[in-house]
PDB file of C-alpha atoms in Angstrom:
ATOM      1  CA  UNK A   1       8.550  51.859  27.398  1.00  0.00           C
ATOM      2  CA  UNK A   2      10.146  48.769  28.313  1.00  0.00           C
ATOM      3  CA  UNK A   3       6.740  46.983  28.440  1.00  0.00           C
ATOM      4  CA  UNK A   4       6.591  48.402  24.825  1.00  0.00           C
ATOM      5  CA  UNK A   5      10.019  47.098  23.513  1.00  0.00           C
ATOM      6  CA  UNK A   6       9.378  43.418  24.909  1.00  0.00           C
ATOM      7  CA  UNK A   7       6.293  43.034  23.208  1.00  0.00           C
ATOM      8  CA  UNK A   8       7.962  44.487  20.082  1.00  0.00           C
ATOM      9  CA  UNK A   9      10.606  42.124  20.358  1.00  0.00           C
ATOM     10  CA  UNK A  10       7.954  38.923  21.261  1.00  0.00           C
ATOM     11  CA  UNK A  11       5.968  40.370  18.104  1.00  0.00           C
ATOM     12  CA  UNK A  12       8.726  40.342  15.901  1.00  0.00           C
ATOM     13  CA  UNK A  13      10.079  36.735  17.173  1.00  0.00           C
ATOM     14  CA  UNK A  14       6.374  34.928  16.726  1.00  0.00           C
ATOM     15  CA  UNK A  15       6.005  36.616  13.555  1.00  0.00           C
ATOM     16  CA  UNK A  16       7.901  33.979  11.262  1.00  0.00           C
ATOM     17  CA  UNK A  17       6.168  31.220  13.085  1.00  0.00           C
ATOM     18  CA  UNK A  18       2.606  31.920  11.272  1.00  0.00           C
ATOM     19  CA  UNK A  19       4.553  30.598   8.073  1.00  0.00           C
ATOM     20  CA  UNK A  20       4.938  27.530   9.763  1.00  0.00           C
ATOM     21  CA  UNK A  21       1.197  25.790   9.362  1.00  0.00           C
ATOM     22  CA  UNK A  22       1.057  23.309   7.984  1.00  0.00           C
ATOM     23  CA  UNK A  23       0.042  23.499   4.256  1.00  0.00           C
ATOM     24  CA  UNK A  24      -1.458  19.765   3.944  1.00  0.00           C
ATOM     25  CA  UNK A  25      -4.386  20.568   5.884  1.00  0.00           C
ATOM     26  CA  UNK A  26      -6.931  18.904   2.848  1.00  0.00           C
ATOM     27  CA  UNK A  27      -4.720  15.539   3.012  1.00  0.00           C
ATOM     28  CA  UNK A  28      -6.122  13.490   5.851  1.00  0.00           C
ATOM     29  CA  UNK A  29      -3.364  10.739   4.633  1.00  0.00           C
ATOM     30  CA  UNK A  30      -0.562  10.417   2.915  1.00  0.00           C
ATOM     31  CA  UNK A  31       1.661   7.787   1.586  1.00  0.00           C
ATOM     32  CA  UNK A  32       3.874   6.378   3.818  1.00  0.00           C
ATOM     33  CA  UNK A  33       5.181   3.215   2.198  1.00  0.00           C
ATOM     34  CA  UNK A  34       4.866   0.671  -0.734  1.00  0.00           C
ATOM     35  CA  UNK A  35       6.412  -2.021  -1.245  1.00  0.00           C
ATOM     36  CA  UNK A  36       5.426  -5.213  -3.330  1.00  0.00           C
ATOM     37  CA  UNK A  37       5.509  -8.683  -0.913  1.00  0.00           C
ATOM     38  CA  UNK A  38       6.944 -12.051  -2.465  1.00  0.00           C
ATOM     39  CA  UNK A  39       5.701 -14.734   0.114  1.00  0.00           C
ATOM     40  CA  UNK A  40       7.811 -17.466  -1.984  1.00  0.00           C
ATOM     41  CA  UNK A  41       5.747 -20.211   0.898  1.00  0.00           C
ATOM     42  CA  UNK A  42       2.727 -19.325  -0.670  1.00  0.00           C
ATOM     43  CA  UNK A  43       3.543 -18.619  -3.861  1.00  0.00           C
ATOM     44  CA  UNK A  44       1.702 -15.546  -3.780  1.00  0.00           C
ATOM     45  CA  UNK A  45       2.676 -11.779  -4.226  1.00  0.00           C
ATOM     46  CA  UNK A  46       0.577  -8.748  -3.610  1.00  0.00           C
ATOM     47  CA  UNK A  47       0.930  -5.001  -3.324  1.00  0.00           C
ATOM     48  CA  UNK A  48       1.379  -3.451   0.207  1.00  0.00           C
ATOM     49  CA  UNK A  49       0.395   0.642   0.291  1.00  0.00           C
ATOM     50  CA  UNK A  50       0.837   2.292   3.982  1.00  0.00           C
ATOM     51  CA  UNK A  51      -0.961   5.651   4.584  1.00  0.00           C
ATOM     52  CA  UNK A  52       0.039   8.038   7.655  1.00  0.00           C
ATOM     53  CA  UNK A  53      -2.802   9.440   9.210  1.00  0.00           C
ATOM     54  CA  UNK A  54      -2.235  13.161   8.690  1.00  0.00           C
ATOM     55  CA  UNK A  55      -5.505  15.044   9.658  1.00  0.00           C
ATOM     56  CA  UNK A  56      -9.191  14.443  11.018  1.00  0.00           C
ATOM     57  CA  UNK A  57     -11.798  12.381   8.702  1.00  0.00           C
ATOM     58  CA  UNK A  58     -15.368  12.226   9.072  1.00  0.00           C
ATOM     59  CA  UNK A  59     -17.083   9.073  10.357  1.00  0.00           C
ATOM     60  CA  UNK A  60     -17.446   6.670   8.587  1.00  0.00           C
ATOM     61  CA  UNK A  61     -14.545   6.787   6.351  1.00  0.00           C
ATOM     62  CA  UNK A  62     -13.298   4.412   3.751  1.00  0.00           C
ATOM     63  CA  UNK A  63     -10.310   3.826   1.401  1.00  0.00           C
ATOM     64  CA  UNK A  64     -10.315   2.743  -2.310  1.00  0.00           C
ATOM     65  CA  UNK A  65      -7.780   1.131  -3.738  1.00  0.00           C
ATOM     66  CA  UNK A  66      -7.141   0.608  -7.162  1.00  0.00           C
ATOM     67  CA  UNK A  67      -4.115  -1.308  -8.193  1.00  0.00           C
ATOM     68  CA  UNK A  68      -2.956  -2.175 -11.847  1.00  0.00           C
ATOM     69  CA  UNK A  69      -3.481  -6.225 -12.591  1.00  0.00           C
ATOM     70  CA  UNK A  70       0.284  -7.138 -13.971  1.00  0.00           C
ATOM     71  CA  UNK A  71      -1.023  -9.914 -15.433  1.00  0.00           C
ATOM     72  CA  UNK A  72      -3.255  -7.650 -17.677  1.00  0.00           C
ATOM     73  CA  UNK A  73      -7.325  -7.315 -17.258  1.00  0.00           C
ATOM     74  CA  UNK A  74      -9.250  -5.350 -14.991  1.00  0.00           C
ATOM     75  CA  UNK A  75      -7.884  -3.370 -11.893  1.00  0.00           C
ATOM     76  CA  UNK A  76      -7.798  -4.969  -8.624  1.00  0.00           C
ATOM     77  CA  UNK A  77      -9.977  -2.803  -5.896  1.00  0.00           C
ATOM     78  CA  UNK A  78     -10.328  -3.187  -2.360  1.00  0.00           C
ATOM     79  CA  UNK A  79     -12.372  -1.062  -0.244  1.00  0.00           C
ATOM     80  CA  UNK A  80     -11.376  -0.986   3.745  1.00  0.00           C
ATOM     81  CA  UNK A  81     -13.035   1.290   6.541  1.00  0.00           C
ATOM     82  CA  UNK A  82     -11.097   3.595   8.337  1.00  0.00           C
ATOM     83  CA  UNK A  83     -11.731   3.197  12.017  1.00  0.00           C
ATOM     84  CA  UNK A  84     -11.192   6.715  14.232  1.00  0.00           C
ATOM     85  CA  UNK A  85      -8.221   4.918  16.422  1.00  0.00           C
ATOM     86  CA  UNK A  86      -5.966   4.048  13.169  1.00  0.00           C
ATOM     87  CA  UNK A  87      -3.070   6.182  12.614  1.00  0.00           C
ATOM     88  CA  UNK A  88      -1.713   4.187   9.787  1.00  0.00           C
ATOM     89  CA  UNK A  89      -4.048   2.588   7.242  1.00  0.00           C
ATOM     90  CA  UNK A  90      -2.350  -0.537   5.733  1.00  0.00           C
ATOM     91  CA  UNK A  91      -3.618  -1.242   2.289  1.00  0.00           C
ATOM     92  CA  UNK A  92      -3.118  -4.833   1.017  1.00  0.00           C
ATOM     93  CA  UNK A  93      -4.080  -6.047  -2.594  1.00  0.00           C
ATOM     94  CA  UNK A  94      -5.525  -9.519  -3.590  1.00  0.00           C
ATOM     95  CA  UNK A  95      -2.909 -11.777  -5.018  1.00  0.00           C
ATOM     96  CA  UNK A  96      -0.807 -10.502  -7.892  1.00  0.00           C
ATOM     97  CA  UNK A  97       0.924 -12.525 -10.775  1.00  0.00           C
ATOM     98  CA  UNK A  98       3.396 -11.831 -13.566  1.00  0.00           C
ATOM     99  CA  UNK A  99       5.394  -8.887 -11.736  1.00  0.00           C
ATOM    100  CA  UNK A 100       7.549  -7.747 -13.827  1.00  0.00           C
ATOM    101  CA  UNK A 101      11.260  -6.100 -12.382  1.00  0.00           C
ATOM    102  CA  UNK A 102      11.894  -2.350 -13.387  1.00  0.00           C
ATOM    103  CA  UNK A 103       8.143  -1.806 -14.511  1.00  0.00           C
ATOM    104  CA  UNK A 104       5.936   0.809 -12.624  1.00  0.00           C
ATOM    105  CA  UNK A 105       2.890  -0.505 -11.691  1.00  0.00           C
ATOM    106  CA  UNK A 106      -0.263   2.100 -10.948  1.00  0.00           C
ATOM    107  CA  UNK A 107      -1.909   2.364  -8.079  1.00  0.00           C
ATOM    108  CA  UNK A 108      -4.953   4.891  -7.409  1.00  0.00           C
ATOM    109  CA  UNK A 109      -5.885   5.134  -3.998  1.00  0.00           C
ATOM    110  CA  UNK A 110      -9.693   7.450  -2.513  1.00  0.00           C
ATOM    111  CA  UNK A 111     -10.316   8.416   0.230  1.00  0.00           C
ATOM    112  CA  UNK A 112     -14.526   8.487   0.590  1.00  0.00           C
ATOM    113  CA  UNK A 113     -16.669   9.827   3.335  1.00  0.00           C
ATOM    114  CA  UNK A 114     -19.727   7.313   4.486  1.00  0.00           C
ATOM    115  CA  UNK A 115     -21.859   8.752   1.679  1.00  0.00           C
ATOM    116  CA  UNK A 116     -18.906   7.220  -1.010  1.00  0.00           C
ATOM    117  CA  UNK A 117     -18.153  11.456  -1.816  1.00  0.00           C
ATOM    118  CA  UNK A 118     -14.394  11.803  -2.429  1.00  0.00           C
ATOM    119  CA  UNK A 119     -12.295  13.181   0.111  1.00  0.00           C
ATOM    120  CA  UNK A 120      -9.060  12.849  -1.291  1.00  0.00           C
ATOM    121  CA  UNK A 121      -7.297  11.339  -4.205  1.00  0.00           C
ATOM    122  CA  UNK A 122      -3.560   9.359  -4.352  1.00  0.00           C
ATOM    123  CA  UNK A 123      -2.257   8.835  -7.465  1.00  0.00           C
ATOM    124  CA  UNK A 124       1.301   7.031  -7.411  1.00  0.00           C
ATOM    125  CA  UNK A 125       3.465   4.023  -9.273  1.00  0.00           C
ATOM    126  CA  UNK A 126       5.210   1.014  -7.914  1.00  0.00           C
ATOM    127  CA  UNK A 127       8.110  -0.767  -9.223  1.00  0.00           C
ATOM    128  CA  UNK A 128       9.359  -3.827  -8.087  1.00  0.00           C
ATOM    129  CA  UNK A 129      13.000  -4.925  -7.616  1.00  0.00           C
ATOM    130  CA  UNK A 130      12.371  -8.413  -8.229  1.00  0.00           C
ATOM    131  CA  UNK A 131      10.483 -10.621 -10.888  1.00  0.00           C
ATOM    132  CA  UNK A 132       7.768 -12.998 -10.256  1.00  0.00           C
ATOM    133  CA  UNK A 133       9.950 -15.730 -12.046  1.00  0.00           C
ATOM    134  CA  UNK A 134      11.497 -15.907  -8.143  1.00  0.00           C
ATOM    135  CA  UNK A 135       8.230 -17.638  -7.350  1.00  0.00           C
ATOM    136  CA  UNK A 136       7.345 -21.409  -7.439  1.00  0.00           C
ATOM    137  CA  UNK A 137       4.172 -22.089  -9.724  1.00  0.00           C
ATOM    138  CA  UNK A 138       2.726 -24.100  -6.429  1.00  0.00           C
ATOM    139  CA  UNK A 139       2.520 -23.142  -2.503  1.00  0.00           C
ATOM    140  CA  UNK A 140       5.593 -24.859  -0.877  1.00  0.00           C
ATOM    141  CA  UNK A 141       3.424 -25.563   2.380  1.00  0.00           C
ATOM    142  CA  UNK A 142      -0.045 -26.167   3.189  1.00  0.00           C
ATOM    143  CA  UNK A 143      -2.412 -25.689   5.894  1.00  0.00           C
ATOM    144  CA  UNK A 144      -1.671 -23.687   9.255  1.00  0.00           C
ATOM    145  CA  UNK A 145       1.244 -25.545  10.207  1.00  0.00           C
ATOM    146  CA  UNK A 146       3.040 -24.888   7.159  1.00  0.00           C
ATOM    147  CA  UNK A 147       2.735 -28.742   6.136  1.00  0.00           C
ATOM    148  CA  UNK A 148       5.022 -29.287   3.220  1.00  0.00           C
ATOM    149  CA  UNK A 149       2.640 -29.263  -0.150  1.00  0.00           C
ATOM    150  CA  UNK A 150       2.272 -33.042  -1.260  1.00  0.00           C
ATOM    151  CA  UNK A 151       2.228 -31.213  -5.310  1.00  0.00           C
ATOM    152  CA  UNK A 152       5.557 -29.867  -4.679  1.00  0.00           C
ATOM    153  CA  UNK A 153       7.362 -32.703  -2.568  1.00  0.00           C
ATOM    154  CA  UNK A 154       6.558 -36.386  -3.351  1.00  0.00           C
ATOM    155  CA  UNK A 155       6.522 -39.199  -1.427  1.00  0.00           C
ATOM    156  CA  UNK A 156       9.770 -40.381  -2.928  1.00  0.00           C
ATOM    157  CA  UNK A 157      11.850 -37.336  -1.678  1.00  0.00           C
ATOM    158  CA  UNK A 158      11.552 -35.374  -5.165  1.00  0.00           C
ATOM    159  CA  UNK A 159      10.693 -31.615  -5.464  1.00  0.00           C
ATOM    160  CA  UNK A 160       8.519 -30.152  -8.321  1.00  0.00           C
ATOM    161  CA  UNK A 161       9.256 -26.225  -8.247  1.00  0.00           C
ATOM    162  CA  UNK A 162       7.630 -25.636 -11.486  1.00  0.00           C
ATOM    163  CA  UNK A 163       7.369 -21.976 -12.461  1.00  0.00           C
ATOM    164  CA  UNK A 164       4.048 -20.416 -13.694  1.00  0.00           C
ATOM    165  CA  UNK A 165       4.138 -19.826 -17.463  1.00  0.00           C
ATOM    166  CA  UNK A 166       0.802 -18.442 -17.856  1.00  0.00           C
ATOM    167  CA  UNK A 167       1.959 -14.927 -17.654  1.00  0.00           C
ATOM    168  CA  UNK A 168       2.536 -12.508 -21.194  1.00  0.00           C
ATOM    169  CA  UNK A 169       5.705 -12.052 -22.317  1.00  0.00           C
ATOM    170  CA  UNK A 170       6.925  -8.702 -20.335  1.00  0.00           C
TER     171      UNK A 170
END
Protein backbone atom coordinates (compact mmCIF):
# COMPACT_ATOMS: atom_id res chain seq x y z
CA UNK A 1 0.00 0.00 0.00
CA UNK A 2 2.64 2.31 0.77
CA UNK A 3 4.60 1.20 -2.35
CA UNK A 4 1.23 2.18 -4.02
CA UNK A 5 0.81 5.74 -2.50
CA UNK A 6 4.56 6.78 -3.38
CA UNK A 7 4.24 6.00 -6.82
CA UNK A 8 0.87 7.82 -6.80
CA UNK A 9 2.39 10.69 -5.35
CA UNK A 10 5.79 10.46 -7.90
CA UNK A 11 2.98 10.06 -10.72
CA UNK A 12 1.14 12.93 -9.82
CA UNK A 13 4.44 15.21 -9.20
CA UNK A 14 6.09 14.23 -12.88
CA UNK A 15 2.84 14.68 -14.38
CA UNK A 16 3.03 18.60 -15.01
CA UNK A 17 6.54 18.20 -16.21
CA UNK A 18 5.41 16.55 -19.74
CA UNK A 19 4.02 20.21 -20.42
CA UNK A 20 7.34 21.36 -20.15
CA UNK A 21 8.98 20.29 -23.80
CA UNK A 22 9.96 22.39 -25.45
CA UNK A 23 7.58 23.62 -28.23
CA UNK A 24 10.40 25.05 -30.73
CA UNK A 25 11.52 21.76 -31.67
CA UNK A 26 11.21 22.77 -35.84
CA UNK A 27 13.47 26.02 -35.09
CA UNK A 28 17.06 24.87 -35.25
CA UNK A 29 17.89 28.82 -34.65
CA UNK A 30 16.57 31.64 -33.53
CA UNK A 31 17.32 35.25 -33.37
CA UNK A 32 19.46 36.26 -30.87
CA UNK A 33 20.57 39.77 -31.75
CA UNK A 34 20.62 42.62 -34.41
CA UNK A 35 22.05 45.42 -34.34
CA UNK A 36 23.25 47.78 -37.25
CA UNK A 37 27.39 48.60 -36.94
CA UNK A 38 28.67 52.28 -37.74
CA UNK A 39 32.54 51.73 -38.11
CA UNK A 40 32.88 55.74 -38.50
CA UNK A 41 37.12 54.56 -39.36
CA UNK A 42 35.93 53.01 -42.28
CA UNK A 43 33.21 54.78 -43.19
CA UNK A 44 31.26 51.80 -43.61
CA UNK A 45 28.01 50.42 -41.92
CA UNK A 46 26.48 47.03 -42.26
CA UNK A 47 23.81 44.89 -40.65
CA UNK A 48 24.86 42.40 -37.87
CA UNK A 49 22.02 39.35 -37.30
CA UNK A 50 23.10 36.70 -34.41
CA UNK A 51 21.27 33.31 -34.41
CA UNK A 52 21.31 30.90 -31.20
CA UNK A 53 21.73 27.52 -32.09
CA UNK A 54 18.52 25.95 -30.78
CA UNK A 55 18.26 22.33 -32.18
CA UNK A 56 20.18 19.70 -34.46
CA UNK A 57 20.64 20.53 -38.40
CA UNK A 58 21.56 18.23 -41.01
CA UNK A 59 25.02 18.35 -42.61
CA UNK A 60 25.73 20.47 -44.62
CA UNK A 61 23.73 23.36 -43.57
CA UNK A 62 23.63 26.90 -44.79
CA UNK A 63 22.07 30.31 -43.96
CA UNK A 64 20.48 32.90 -46.36
CA UNK A 65 20.36 36.16 -45.69
CA UNK A 66 18.43 38.66 -47.25
CA UNK A 67 18.71 42.19 -46.09
CA UNK A 68 16.82 45.33 -47.48
CA UNK A 69 19.44 47.78 -49.56
CA UNK A 70 18.63 51.36 -47.70
CA UNK A 71 19.97 52.96 -50.39
CA UNK A 72 17.18 51.44 -52.64
CA UNK A 73 17.85 48.52 -55.45
CA UNK A 74 18.16 44.99 -55.07
CA UNK A 75 18.46 43.03 -51.69
CA UNK A 76 21.76 42.30 -50.31
CA UNK A 77 22.25 38.25 -49.81
CA UNK A 78 24.88 36.40 -48.25
CA UNK A 79 24.98 32.78 -48.00
CA UNK A 80 27.35 31.25 -45.00
CA UNK A 81 27.72 27.42 -44.02
CA UNK A 82 26.85 26.31 -40.81
CA UNK A 83 29.62 24.22 -39.39
CA UNK A 84 28.34 21.32 -36.65
CA UNK A 85 30.62 23.04 -33.71
CA UNK A 86 28.81 26.65 -34.04
CA UNK A 87 26.40 27.47 -31.44
CA UNK A 88 25.84 30.97 -32.58
CA UNK A 89 25.77 31.81 -36.29
CA UNK A 90 26.85 35.48 -36.79
CA UNK A 91 25.36 36.93 -39.89
CA UNK A 92 27.14 40.02 -41.33
CA UNK A 93 25.86 42.04 -44.45
CA UNK A 94 28.04 43.72 -47.20
CA UNK A 95 28.39 47.41 -46.68
CA UNK A 96 25.24 49.46 -46.24
CA UNK A 97 24.61 53.23 -47.13
CA UNK A 98 21.90 55.81 -46.54
CA UNK A 99 20.56 54.35 -43.07
CA UNK A 100 18.02 56.11 -42.20
CA UNK A 101 17.13 56.66 -38.02
CA UNK A 102 13.58 55.37 -36.91
CA UNK A 103 13.05 53.34 -40.26
CA UNK A 104 12.67 49.46 -40.10
CA UNK A 105 14.74 47.86 -42.35
CA UNK A 106 13.78 44.01 -43.56
CA UNK A 107 15.69 41.33 -43.17
CA UNK A 108 14.73 37.62 -44.36
CA UNK A 109 16.90 35.11 -43.12
CA UNK A 110 16.74 30.62 -44.52
CA UNK A 111 17.89 28.23 -43.18
CA UNK A 112 18.74 25.41 -46.21
CA UNK A 113 19.85 21.86 -45.93
CA UNK A 114 22.96 20.85 -48.44
CA UNK A 115 20.41 20.18 -51.19
CA UNK A 116 19.35 24.31 -50.87
CA UNK A 117 15.55 22.71 -49.41
CA UNK A 118 14.29 25.14 -46.74
CA UNK A 119 14.57 24.28 -43.28
CA UNK A 120 13.39 27.20 -41.66
CA UNK A 121 12.36 30.70 -42.38
CA UNK A 122 13.14 34.24 -40.20
CA UNK A 123 11.32 36.99 -41.07
CA UNK A 124 12.13 40.21 -38.86
CA UNK A 125 12.83 44.28 -39.16
CA UNK A 126 15.67 46.41 -38.00
CA UNK A 127 15.69 49.93 -37.04
CA UNK A 128 18.51 51.89 -36.40
CA UNK A 129 19.05 54.53 -33.68
CA UNK A 130 21.36 56.51 -35.59
CA UNK A 131 21.59 58.05 -39.21
CA UNK A 132 24.21 57.44 -41.70
CA UNK A 133 24.75 61.33 -41.86
CA UNK A 134 27.15 60.33 -38.56
CA UNK A 135 29.48 58.92 -41.19
CA UNK A 136 32.38 60.64 -43.11
CA UNK A 137 31.91 60.29 -47.03
CA UNK A 138 35.77 58.85 -46.96
CA UNK A 139 37.63 56.09 -44.65
CA UNK A 140 39.47 58.13 -41.91
CA UNK A 141 42.45 55.50 -42.01
CA UNK A 142 43.97 53.29 -44.43
CA UNK A 143 45.74 50.13 -44.62
CA UNK A 144 46.30 47.64 -41.56
CA UNK A 145 47.84 50.02 -39.36
CA UNK A 146 45.09 52.35 -39.45
CA UNK A 147 47.36 54.96 -41.46
CA UNK A 148 45.51 58.22 -41.48
CA UNK A 149 43.70 58.52 -45.17
CA UNK A 150 45.86 61.10 -47.25
CA UNK A 151 41.89 62.13 -48.95
CA UNK A 152 40.76 63.05 -45.61
CA UNK A 153 43.95 64.72 -43.94
CA UNK A 154 46.32 66.80 -46.14
CA UNK A 155 49.67 67.41 -45.99
CA UNK A 156 49.06 70.89 -44.68
CA UNK A 157 47.27 69.73 -41.43
CA UNK A 158 43.60 70.23 -42.97
CA UNK A 159 40.74 67.65 -42.62
CA UNK A 160 38.14 66.96 -45.42
CA UNK A 161 35.14 65.07 -43.58
CA UNK A 162 32.87 65.43 -46.44
CA UNK A 163 29.55 63.63 -46.04
CA UNK A 164 28.12 61.32 -48.80
CA UNK A 165 25.23 63.02 -50.62
CA UNK A 166 24.48 60.36 -52.99
CA UNK A 167 21.80 58.90 -50.88
CA UNK A 168 17.61 59.70 -51.63
CA UNK A 169 16.04 61.97 -49.66
CA UNK A 170 14.63 59.71 -46.58
Amino acid sequence: MKAILISLALLGGLLPLSGCQREDVDEPLKLSGKIFIFNYRVAQATYVVTLARNGPLPEPSFVEARFENPAGGAALVTRTRIFPFWEKVSLESPPVHCVVKDRPYAISIRILDGEDKVIQTIETTLTSSLDQTIMPGKALVVGPVYAPNPEVYGADGTADYGKDQTCPAA
